[in-house]
Amino acid sequence: MNGPRTPHRTWHSTEAPHLLVGLVFLTALTASALDTLGTVVEALAGGILGYALAAFLFYVWRERTRPRASLLWGLGIAAWLVFLAIVTIAEWVEGTTFLFAILMSFPPSLLARHDHGFAPTLFIAGGLWFSLFATQGLYATHPYRLGEDDAVWVATTLVLAIAAATLDHERLARRQGPGTATSWVLFRLVFVATWTLVILTLREDVRWGHLFVLLGIDLTSDAGRFLLIGLLTAALATAAYAFRPAKKRRRIG
Amino acid sequence: MEFTASRRLMHLGVLLAILSILALNARSWVPTVAAVPILGLLLFSLMEVLLPLPVSARRDVGEGDRMLLGDRSPVLLRFRALPLPVNLEVEDELPEGLRVVPGSRRRFETDHGVARTRYRLEAVRRGHHDLTTTRMMRRGWMGLFSRSVEIPVFSRVEVLPASANNLGVRVRPRPPSRSGVTTQSIRRGPGDEFFALRPYQPGDSMGDVNWKASARMNRIITNEFLPEEPSRYLLYVDTRATGMEAGRTDVFERSLELASVLVEALIEARAHVGLVTLSHQSVFLPPSGGLGQLHRLRAMIQESQGGQVAPIRDLVLANLAHLPARAEAVLVTSDIYDPSLRDALLALRARHGRVLLIAPGYPEPAGDDLDTTTHRASAALLNTEQSAVLTGLVGYADQAAQWPPDEPIVATLARIGMTRRLR
């Protein structure tokens, strides 16, 4: 029958885009751990393990590993959060870089396998969290020396994580329509990298604290901090209202 | 003009909020530095979106504006070239009966100040479809922001019903026989009814020579036969569209498609075909053959509208008396749960002597469309029938009248199964 066809779900089993995204994200993780050879190896090994685990689960169970709102997934996410909290907070955990790399690379890899729209955000968030906390011990020992050298690596990690997210987003977009030109993608990434470098060179002047003091918010007091959080929340709510998605208009006739 | 921001902006906003809290409390550069590329990303994608958008466009639907159901036709959109076309997206607002072939959108080509893009359109449903507007959209980096404008661009596409040729369906009609027994002669000829004797002419078959008459007349005499009488079919198509309102599967369209395919296949097999649409304005066309009849039948199918809620028995009985009895009745309905279906079949059998019930299968449910178990079971049953309908046009013939009244028709269909096929 030639009827209203149901779209057949097809697997575009091109491995190369996934590998590229994974590779860029691994590079991002590594860029954050360039302090010693040991941390580099830990970050690489953990990242590869998380990525391979996601790929393995996907190829063995396919559709069953698709994220959905179910009890099992809720428990899984809760367990992941507990692990993350333990690894982040507890001091008795050894090899935090390795564990962080696994925890950060597994969820976005799995979501990317399922072409989930949340994967790019998770790539950025993963890189961010990793750069902030994975080498926390390192930062904690030298709190005041940090800005001089390590800021560059943090920024590099973020730029690379954004690159991974962009690649993944382009891969998703290409499935339905024409993709963005590669030169244009590169241009955007170069823009963000340049922006980051410029900001880093001016870093003493653009510290957020200075900015908020200019706005009249005293950040040393609790009231000022709460005021700032309230402002941010209000701004987010306003943004969510102002930028709400357009309603689908239904045409009759 | 619409300006939208995706939900991902909220995610990034939450990230930024966490970062700012950290930046205020931790005496370190790290959170601030981490926020910098994200802010750059936001800034850049906002700038990208604010570039100008086209204000007018032209659309050409390839290969004319008439398509057969299931056809794919290229569409060309042209508009004035603008800076940075890579983040520009053009999306036609398509009516329900048309859809874009996935993955068929092409990149823009710019030539002498004119930007072109093309995609392929697939006809999903018969009827007249109007394409009224085109949506031009600038989409920023990672889809964070987008700005769009709707431009009026009018074109009309007519989608004709499905064609049997395209589907590869062939039907050989049964020869008309009053006994109801199908006999197939070994010897083939122009017909089987004797008309007269005449002298032999070169080219006549040796098998047709009447040897006794030749001996009598002392010259070679052959039998002459009347040309074969064409088979006559009368299609009763259930176009009540009750299923269209009740469920998500579009049984109304599927019945019409099946009717269209049957009509074409039968006409091509040199049968005479008539059509009755059972709806609130029941239309009928008495059986006839030829291309003209095919065009008339197609136009009738094209114009069919649903929207009647009545038992099928009443509709059949209302039409039965006006129509020639000497034709084989074919009842096409998807609503095999209709309690009056059995009575309708009995009435048709009493009038026409032979009745064939064809129930087009439901399309494969996509995902969680059907949730109740009963629906699932019946859909599975009908899916098996659907494959048979596609390959051999399964029909449920005379047994229909002998169905026990207590047995559900679905069960009977399953029991009789693919016993009779029109090949």
Short mmCIF file of N, CA and C in Angstrom, two decimals, chain A residues 1-8 117-118 120-121 124-125 128-129 131-133 139 143-144 146-147 151 154-155 158-159 162 165-166 169 175-181 184-185 187-189 191-192 195-196 199-200 203-204 206-209 212 219 225 228-229 232 236 240 242-246 248-251, chain B residues 2-5 8-13 15-17 19-25 27-41 43-44 48 69-70 84 86-87 93 96 99 103 105-107 122 124 132-133 135 139-143 145 150 162 167 250 254 257-258 363-364 366 386 389-390:
data_model
loop_
_atom_site.label_atom_id
_atom_site.label_comp_id
_atom_site.label_asym_id
_atom_site.label_seq_id
_atom_site.Cartn_x
_atom_site.Cartn_y
_atom_site.Cartn_z
N MET A 1 0.85 -1.20 0.00
CA MET A 1 0.00 0.00 0.00
C MET A 1 0.88 1.24 0.00
N ASN A 2 0.36 2.22 -0.66
CA ASN A 2 1.18 3.41 -0.89
C ASN A 2 0.85 4.49 0.11
N GLY A 3 0.42 4.12 1.27
CA GLY A 3 -0.29 5.01 2.16
C GLY A 3 0.54 6.03 2.85
N PRO A 4 -0.01 6.74 3.82
CA PRO A 4 0.80 7.68 4.58
C PRO A 4 1.94 6.90 5.21
N ARG A 5 3.10 7.10 4.70
CA ARG A 5 4.19 6.22 5.12
C ARG A 5 4.67 6.59 6.51
N THR A 6 5.04 5.59 7.25
CA THR A 6 5.67 5.86 8.53
C THR A 6 7.16 5.95 8.26
N PRO A 7 7.80 6.97 8.82
CA PRO A 7 9.23 7.09 8.54
C PRO A 7 9.99 5.92 9.15
N HIS A 8 10.79 5.28 8.36
CA HIS A 8 11.57 4.17 8.89
C HIS A 8 12.78 4.71 9.61
N GLY A 117 19.47 16.06 21.78
CA GLY A 117 19.79 17.47 21.66
C GLY A 117 20.51 18.06 22.86
N PHE A 118 20.50 17.32 23.97
CA PHE A 118 21.12 17.83 25.19
C PHE A 118 22.63 17.56 25.21
N PRO A 120 25.24 18.45 23.22
CA PRO A 120 26.19 19.57 23.12
C PRO A 120 26.35 20.34 24.42
N THR A 121 25.22 20.60 25.10
CA THR A 121 25.30 21.31 26.38
C THR A 121 26.11 20.50 27.38
N ILE A 124 29.84 20.89 26.84
CA ILE A 124 30.37 22.14 27.41
C ILE A 124 30.45 22.02 28.93
N ALA A 125 29.33 21.54 29.53
CA ALA A 125 29.28 21.45 30.99
C ALA A 125 30.33 20.48 31.50
N LEU A 128 33.68 22.06 31.40
CA LEU A 128 33.71 23.09 32.44
C LEU A 128 33.96 22.47 33.81
N TRP A 129 33.13 21.48 34.13
CA TRP A 129 33.23 20.84 35.44
C TRP A 129 34.61 20.22 35.62
N SER A 131 37.42 21.07 34.14
CA SER A 131 38.48 22.07 34.32
C SER A 131 38.40 22.72 35.69
N LEU A 132 37.18 22.76 36.27
CA LEU A 132 37.04 23.42 37.57
C LEU A 132 37.46 22.50 38.72
N PHE A 133 37.10 21.22 38.62
CA PHE A 133 37.21 20.38 39.81
C PHE A 133 38.19 19.23 39.69
N TYR A 139 44.86 23.18 42.22
CA TYR A 139 44.56 24.59 42.37
C TYR A 139 44.56 24.99 43.84
N PRO A 143 46.46 28.77 45.53
CA PRO A 143 45.29 29.57 45.15
C PRO A 143 45.65 30.89 44.51
N TYR A 144 46.76 31.46 44.87
CA TYR A 144 47.05 32.81 44.36
C TYR A 144 47.97 32.81 43.17
N LEU A 146 47.47 30.85 40.79
CA LEU A 146 46.71 30.17 39.76
C LEU A 146 46.52 31.01 38.49
N GLY A 147 46.09 32.23 38.67
CA GLY A 147 45.70 33.04 37.53
C GLY A 147 46.77 33.22 36.49
N ALA A 151 45.06 29.71 33.98
CA ALA A 151 43.88 30.27 33.33
C ALA A 151 43.85 29.95 31.85
N VAL A 154 42.54 26.49 31.37
CA VAL A 154 41.09 26.42 31.58
C VAL A 154 40.36 26.93 30.35
N ALA A 155 40.83 28.08 29.84
CA ALA A 155 40.17 28.66 28.66
C ALA A 155 40.30 27.73 27.46
N LEU A 158 37.83 25.03 27.68
CA LEU A 158 36.47 25.47 27.34
C LEU A 158 36.31 25.65 25.84
N VAL A 159 37.30 26.24 25.20
CA VAL A 159 37.20 26.45 23.75
C VAL A 159 37.10 25.09 23.05
N ILE A 162 33.72 23.61 23.64
CA ILE A 162 32.75 24.26 22.76
C ILE A 162 32.91 23.73 21.34
N ALA A 165 31.20 20.45 21.22
CA ALA A 165 29.74 20.65 21.23
C ALA A 165 29.27 21.14 19.87
N THR A 166 30.04 22.06 19.26
CA THR A 166 29.66 22.58 17.95
C THR A 166 29.66 21.47 16.90
N HIS A 169 26.70 19.36 17.43
CA HIS A 169 25.49 20.06 17.00
C HIS A 169 25.38 20.08 15.49
N ARG A 175 21.73 16.05 9.76
CA ARG A 175 20.87 14.91 9.48
C ARG A 175 19.55 15.33 8.87
N GLN A 176 19.11 16.55 9.16
CA GLN A 176 17.83 16.98 8.62
C GLN A 176 17.98 17.93 7.45
N GLY A 177 19.05 18.63 7.36
CA GLY A 177 19.18 19.60 6.30
C GLY A 177 20.63 19.77 5.91
N PRO A 178 20.91 20.85 5.18
CA PRO A 178 22.30 21.08 4.82
C PRO A 178 23.10 21.53 6.03
N GLY A 179 24.28 21.04 6.17
CA GLY A 179 25.11 21.41 7.30
C GLY A 179 25.78 22.75 7.05
N THR A 180 26.36 23.29 8.11
CA THR A 180 27.09 24.54 7.97
C THR A 180 28.45 24.25 7.34
N ALA A 181 28.91 25.22 6.58
CA ALA A 181 30.20 25.03 5.92
C ALA A 181 31.30 24.88 6.97
N TRP A 184 33.11 27.99 7.98
CA TRP A 184 32.33 28.85 8.86
C TRP A 184 32.42 28.35 10.30
N VAL A 185 32.37 27.05 10.48
CA VAL A 185 32.51 26.48 11.83
C VAL A 185 33.88 26.84 12.41
N PHE A 187 35.69 29.34 11.56
CA PHE A 187 35.73 30.78 11.80
C PHE A 187 35.13 31.12 13.16
N ARG A 188 34.00 30.48 13.47
CA ARG A 188 33.37 30.73 14.77
C ARG A 188 34.29 30.32 15.92
N LEU A 189 34.92 29.15 15.76
CA LEU A 189 35.80 28.68 16.83
C LEU A 189 36.99 29.60 17.01
N PHE A 191 36.95 32.69 16.38
CA PHE A 191 36.44 33.89 17.04
C PHE A 191 36.43 33.71 18.55
N VAL A 192 35.89 32.59 19.00
CA VAL A 192 35.81 32.37 20.46
C VAL A 192 37.21 32.27 21.07
N TRP A 195 38.59 35.77 21.18
CA TRP A 195 37.90 36.49 22.25
C TRP A 195 38.49 36.10 23.61
N THR A 196 38.68 34.80 23.79
CA THR A 196 39.20 34.32 25.06
C THR A 196 40.60 34.86 25.32
N ILE A 199 40.45 38.52 26.23
CA ILE A 199 39.98 38.71 27.61
C ILE A 199 41.08 38.33 28.59
N LEU A 200 41.82 37.26 28.27
CA LEU A 200 42.87 36.80 29.19
C LEU A 200 43.97 37.85 29.32
N ARG A 203 42.87 40.50 31.83
CA ARG A 203 42.09 39.83 32.87
C ARG A 203 41.95 40.63 34.15
N GLU A 204 42.93 41.44 34.50
CA GLU A 204 42.79 42.16 35.77
C GLU A 204 41.62 43.12 35.73
N VAL A 206 38.78 42.92 33.87
CA VAL A 206 37.43 42.43 33.61
C VAL A 206 36.99 41.40 34.62
N ARG A 207 37.65 41.34 35.73
CA ARG A 207 37.19 40.38 36.75
C ARG A 207 35.76 40.70 37.11
N TRP A 208 35.00 39.67 37.27
CA TRP A 208 33.56 39.87 37.50
C TRP A 208 33.30 40.67 38.76
N GLY A 209 34.14 40.43 39.73
CA GLY A 209 33.96 41.17 40.97
C GLY A 209 34.01 42.66 40.75
N PHE A 212 30.79 43.88 39.19
CA PHE A 212 29.63 43.98 40.08
C PHE A 212 29.77 45.14 41.06
N LEU A 219 29.93 42.70 47.07
CA LEU A 219 30.00 41.25 47.04
C LEU A 219 30.61 40.66 48.30
N ARG A 225 25.52 39.12 47.77
CA ARG A 225 25.53 37.86 47.01
C ARG A 225 24.12 37.38 46.70
N LEU A 228 22.67 39.36 44.02
CA LEU A 228 23.18 38.96 42.71
C LEU A 228 22.49 37.70 42.20
N ILE A 229 22.33 36.72 43.10
CA ILE A 229 21.67 35.48 42.70
C ILE A 229 20.23 35.77 42.29
N LEU A 232 20.22 37.29 38.87
CA LEU A 232 20.47 36.28 37.84
C LEU A 232 19.23 35.45 37.57
N LEU A 236 17.18 35.21 34.12
CA LEU A 236 16.94 33.94 33.43
C LEU A 236 15.46 33.75 33.16
N ALA A 240 13.75 33.42 29.59
CA ALA A 240 12.93 32.27 29.21
C ALA A 240 11.58 32.72 28.71
N ALA A 242 10.90 35.88 27.41
CA ALA A 242 11.03 36.69 26.19
C ALA A 242 11.40 35.84 24.99
N PHE A 243 12.19 34.82 25.21
CA PHE A 243 12.68 34.00 24.10
C PHE A 243 11.93 32.69 24.00
N ARG A 244 10.71 32.66 24.50
CA ARG A 244 9.99 31.38 24.46
C ARG A 244 9.75 31.00 23.01
N PRO A 245 9.75 29.68 22.73
CA PRO A 245 9.63 29.25 21.34
C PRO A 245 8.33 29.71 20.73
N ALA A 246 8.37 29.97 19.41
CA ALA A 246 7.18 30.43 18.71
C ALA A 246 6.13 29.34 18.71
N LYS A 248 3.37 26.96 17.29
CA LYS A 248 3.12 26.37 15.97
C LYS A 248 1.73 26.80 15.53
N ARG A 249 1.67 27.59 14.47
CA ARG A 249 0.36 28.00 13.99
C ARG A 249 -0.20 26.94 13.07
N ARG A 250 -1.44 26.63 13.27
CA ARG A 250 -2.06 25.59 12.47
C ARG A 250 -2.87 26.25 11.37
N ARG A 251 -2.58 25.88 10.17
CA ARG A 251 -3.30 26.47 9.04
C ARG A 251 -4.47 25.58 8.65
N GLU B 2 10.02 37.02 14.07
CA GLU B 2 10.08 36.35 15.38
C GLU B 2 11.53 36.19 15.80
N PHE B 3 11.73 36.40 17.09
CA PHE B 3 13.06 36.20 17.64
C PHE B 3 12.94 35.15 18.73
N THR B 4 13.66 34.08 18.59
CA THR B 4 13.52 33.01 19.59
C THR B 4 14.91 32.60 20.08
N ALA B 5 14.90 32.06 21.26
CA ALA B 5 16.13 31.51 21.81
C ALA B 5 15.82 30.10 22.27
N ARG B 8 18.53 25.57 25.09
CA ARG B 8 19.94 25.39 25.43
C ARG B 8 20.52 26.66 26.05
N LEU B 9 19.91 27.80 25.70
CA LEU B 9 20.34 29.06 26.30
C LEU B 9 20.14 29.01 27.81
N MET B 10 19.05 28.38 28.23
CA MET B 10 18.79 28.23 29.66
C MET B 10 19.87 27.37 30.31
N HIS B 11 20.26 26.29 29.61
CA HIS B 11 21.31 25.44 30.16
C HIS B 11 22.59 26.23 30.36
N LEU B 12 22.94 26.98 29.31
CA LEU B 12 24.16 27.77 29.41
C LEU B 12 24.02 28.84 30.48
N GLY B 13 22.80 29.39 30.61
CA GLY B 13 22.56 30.39 31.64
C GLY B 13 22.78 29.81 33.03
N LEU B 15 24.68 27.28 33.72
CA LEU B 15 26.13 27.11 33.84
C LEU B 15 26.79 28.41 34.25
N LEU B 16 26.36 29.49 33.60
CA LEU B 16 26.95 30.79 33.90
C LEU B 16 26.63 31.22 35.33
N ALA B 17 25.40 30.90 35.78
CA ALA B 17 25.02 31.27 37.14
C ALA B 17 25.91 30.54 38.15
N LEU B 19 28.83 29.42 37.62
CA LEU B 19 30.17 29.99 37.50
C LEU B 19 30.28 31.31 38.24
N SER B 20 29.22 32.14 38.12
CA SER B 20 29.33 33.45 38.76
C SER B 20 29.34 33.31 40.28
N ILE B 21 28.53 32.35 40.78
CA ILE B 21 28.56 32.12 42.23
C ILE B 21 29.96 31.68 42.66
N LEU B 22 30.52 30.77 41.87
CA LEU B 22 31.88 30.31 42.17
C LEU B 22 32.87 31.46 42.09
N ALA B 23 32.67 32.31 41.06
CA ALA B 23 33.61 33.41 40.86
C ALA B 23 33.60 34.37 42.03
N LEU B 24 32.41 34.48 42.65
CA LEU B 24 32.32 35.42 43.76
C LEU B 24 32.89 34.83 45.04
N ASN B 25 32.80 33.51 45.18
CA ASN B 25 33.20 32.91 46.44
C ASN B 25 34.62 32.37 46.43
N ARG B 27 38.41 32.46 45.61
CA ARG B 27 39.38 33.51 45.26
C ARG B 27 40.32 32.96 44.21
N SER B 28 39.75 32.75 43.02
CA SER B 28 40.63 32.24 41.96
C SER B 28 40.13 32.74 40.62
N TRP B 29 40.99 32.64 39.66
CA TRP B 29 40.68 33.07 38.31
C TRP B 29 39.81 32.06 37.57
N VAL B 30 39.80 30.84 38.05
CA VAL B 30 39.31 29.76 37.20
C VAL B 30 37.87 29.96 36.72
N PRO B 31 36.91 30.23 37.63
CA PRO B 31 35.53 30.36 37.13
C PRO B 31 35.37 31.49 36.14
N THR B 32 36.03 32.61 36.39
CA THR B 32 35.93 33.74 35.48
C THR B 32 36.44 33.37 34.10
N VAL B 33 37.59 32.73 34.10
CA VAL B 33 38.18 32.33 32.82
C VAL B 33 37.28 31.32 32.11
N ALA B 34 36.67 30.44 32.92
CA ALA B 34 35.81 29.44 32.31
C ALA B 34 34.58 30.08 31.66
N ALA B 35 34.15 31.22 32.24
CA ALA B 35 32.95 31.85 31.69
C ALA B 35 33.23 32.60 30.41
N VAL B 36 34.49 32.97 30.21
CA VAL B 36 34.81 33.85 29.08
C VAL B 36 34.46 33.24 27.72
N PRO B 37 34.87 31.99 27.42
CA PRO B 37 34.49 31.45 26.10
C PRO B 37 32.99 31.31 25.93
N ILE B 38 32.28 31.00 27.03
CA ILE B 38 30.83 30.84 26.90
C ILE B 38 30.19 32.17 26.56
N LEU B 39 30.69 33.24 27.20
CA LEU B 39 30.17 34.57 26.86
C LEU B 39 30.49 34.93 25.41
N GLY B 40 31.68 34.55 24.96
CA GLY B 40 32.05 34.78 23.55
C GLY B 40 31.10 34.07 22.62
N LEU B 41 30.78 32.84 22.98
CA LEU B 41 29.85 32.05 22.17
C LEU B 41 28.50 32.74 22.07
N LEU B 43 27.81 35.93 22.56
CA LEU B 43 27.93 37.18 21.83
C LEU B 43 27.95 36.93 20.32
N PHE B 44 28.74 35.95 19.93
CA PHE B 44 28.88 35.69 18.50
C PHE B 44 27.58 35.20 17.90
N GLU B 48 25.40 36.97 14.87
CA GLU B 48 25.10 36.24 13.65
C GLU B 48 23.64 36.38 13.24
N LEU B 69 0.58 10.35 -6.10
CA LEU B 69 0.83 10.05 -4.70
C LEU B 69 2.13 9.26 -4.56
N GLY B 70 2.98 9.67 -3.64
CA GLY B 70 4.25 8.97 -3.45
C GLY B 70 5.36 9.50 -4.33
N LEU B 84 26.44 36.21 4.28
CA LEU B 84 26.48 35.08 5.20
C LEU B 84 25.31 34.10 5.02
N VAL B 86 25.37 31.01 5.08
CA VAL B 86 25.54 29.68 5.69
C VAL B 86 24.66 29.48 6.91
N ASN B 87 24.29 30.56 7.58
CA ASN B 87 23.42 30.34 8.74
C ASN B 87 21.96 30.62 8.42
N GLU B 93 6.37 26.36 4.55
CA GLU B 93 5.32 25.84 5.42
C GLU B 93 4.46 24.92 4.57
N GLU B 96 -0.62 19.55 5.08
CA GLU B 96 -0.52 18.22 5.69
C GLU B 96 -0.18 17.13 4.67
N ARG B 99 5.33 16.62 2.23
CA ARG B 99 6.40 16.68 3.21
C ARG B 99 7.75 16.72 2.50
N GLY B 103 16.74 14.87 4.48
CA GLY B 103 18.10 14.89 3.97
C GLY B 103 18.21 15.39 2.54
N ARG B 105 17.55 18.60 1.57
CA ARG B 105 17.83 20.04 1.47
C ARG B 105 19.27 20.25 1.04
N ARG B 106 19.44 21.19 0.11
CA ARG B 106 20.78 21.47 -0.41
C ARG B 106 21.24 22.82 0.13
N ARG B 107 22.56 23.00 0.06
CA ARG B 107 23.11 24.29 0.46
C ARG B 107 22.76 25.35 -0.56
N GLU B 122 7.65 15.41 -1.19
CA GLU B 122 7.00 14.12 -1.38
C GLU B 122 5.51 14.27 -1.15
N VAL B 124 2.15 13.00 0.04
CA VAL B 124 1.73 12.00 1.01
C VAL B 124 0.23 11.76 0.94
N THR B 132 1.71 28.39 0.86
CA THR B 132 1.42 29.82 0.94
C THR B 132 2.61 30.65 1.40
N THR B 133 3.34 30.16 2.35
CA THR B 133 4.40 31.00 2.91
C THR B 133 5.73 30.25 2.96
N ARG B 135 9.36 30.41 5.18
CA ARG B 135 9.91 30.94 6.41
C ARG B 135 11.42 31.06 6.25
N ARG B 139 19.79 31.20 11.90
CA ARG B 139 19.99 30.43 13.11
C ARG B 139 21.43 30.58 13.56
N GLY B 140 21.60 31.00 14.80
CA GLY B 140 22.95 31.28 15.30
C GLY B 140 23.70 30.00 15.67
N TRP B 141 24.81 30.22 16.21
CA TRP B 141 25.71 29.12 16.57
C TRP B 141 25.04 28.18 17.56
N MET B 142 25.09 26.89 17.27
CA MET B 142 24.50 25.85 18.10
C MET B 142 23.02 26.07 18.34
N GLY B 143 22.41 26.84 17.46
CA GLY B 143 20.97 27.05 17.58
C GLY B 143 20.56 27.83 18.80
N PHE B 145 20.26 31.22 19.23
CA PHE B 145 19.26 32.23 18.88
C PHE B 145 18.80 31.97 17.47
N GLU B 150 8.32 35.48 7.83
CA GLU B 150 7.51 34.69 6.90
C GLU B 150 7.19 35.51 5.66
N ALA B 162 -2.90 7.26 -6.08
CA ALA B 162 -1.79 6.35 -6.39
C ALA B 162 -2.02 5.64 -7.71
N LEU B 167 3.12 1.01 -8.30
CA LEU B 167 3.26 0.03 -7.23
C LEU B 167 3.58 -1.35 -7.76
N ASP B 250 -4.87 6.84 9.16
CA ASP B 250 -5.74 7.50 8.21
C ASP B 250 -6.36 6.47 7.28
N ARG B 254 -6.39 5.54 2.99
CA ARG B 254 -5.89 4.24 2.55
C ARG B 254 -6.93 3.51 1.73
N GLU B 257 -6.86 5.05 -1.67
CA GLU B 257 -5.68 4.62 -2.43
C GLU B 257 -5.85 3.23 -2.98
N LEU B 258 -6.35 2.35 -2.13
CA LEU B 258 -6.55 0.98 -2.59
C LEU B 258 -7.54 0.97 -3.75
N PRO B 363 -1.34 1.09 8.49
CA PRO B 363 0.10 1.30 8.43
C PRO B 363 0.74 0.91 9.75
N GLU B 364 1.97 0.58 9.67
CA GLU B 364 2.71 0.18 10.85
C GLU B 364 2.69 1.32 11.86
N ALA B 366 3.71 4.01 14.40
CA ALA B 366 5.02 4.58 14.68
C ALA B 366 5.15 4.80 16.19
N GLN B 386 -1.69 -6.70 5.29
CA GLN B 386 -1.22 -5.62 4.44
C GLN B 386 -0.15 -6.10 3.47
N VAL B 389 -1.89 -7.90 0.77
CA VAL B 389 -2.59 -6.99 -0.11
C VAL B 389 -1.62 -6.38 -1.11
N LEU B 390 -0.46 -6.06 -0.62
CA LEU B 390 0.53 -5.45 -1.49
C LEU B 390 0.98 -6.40 -2.59
#
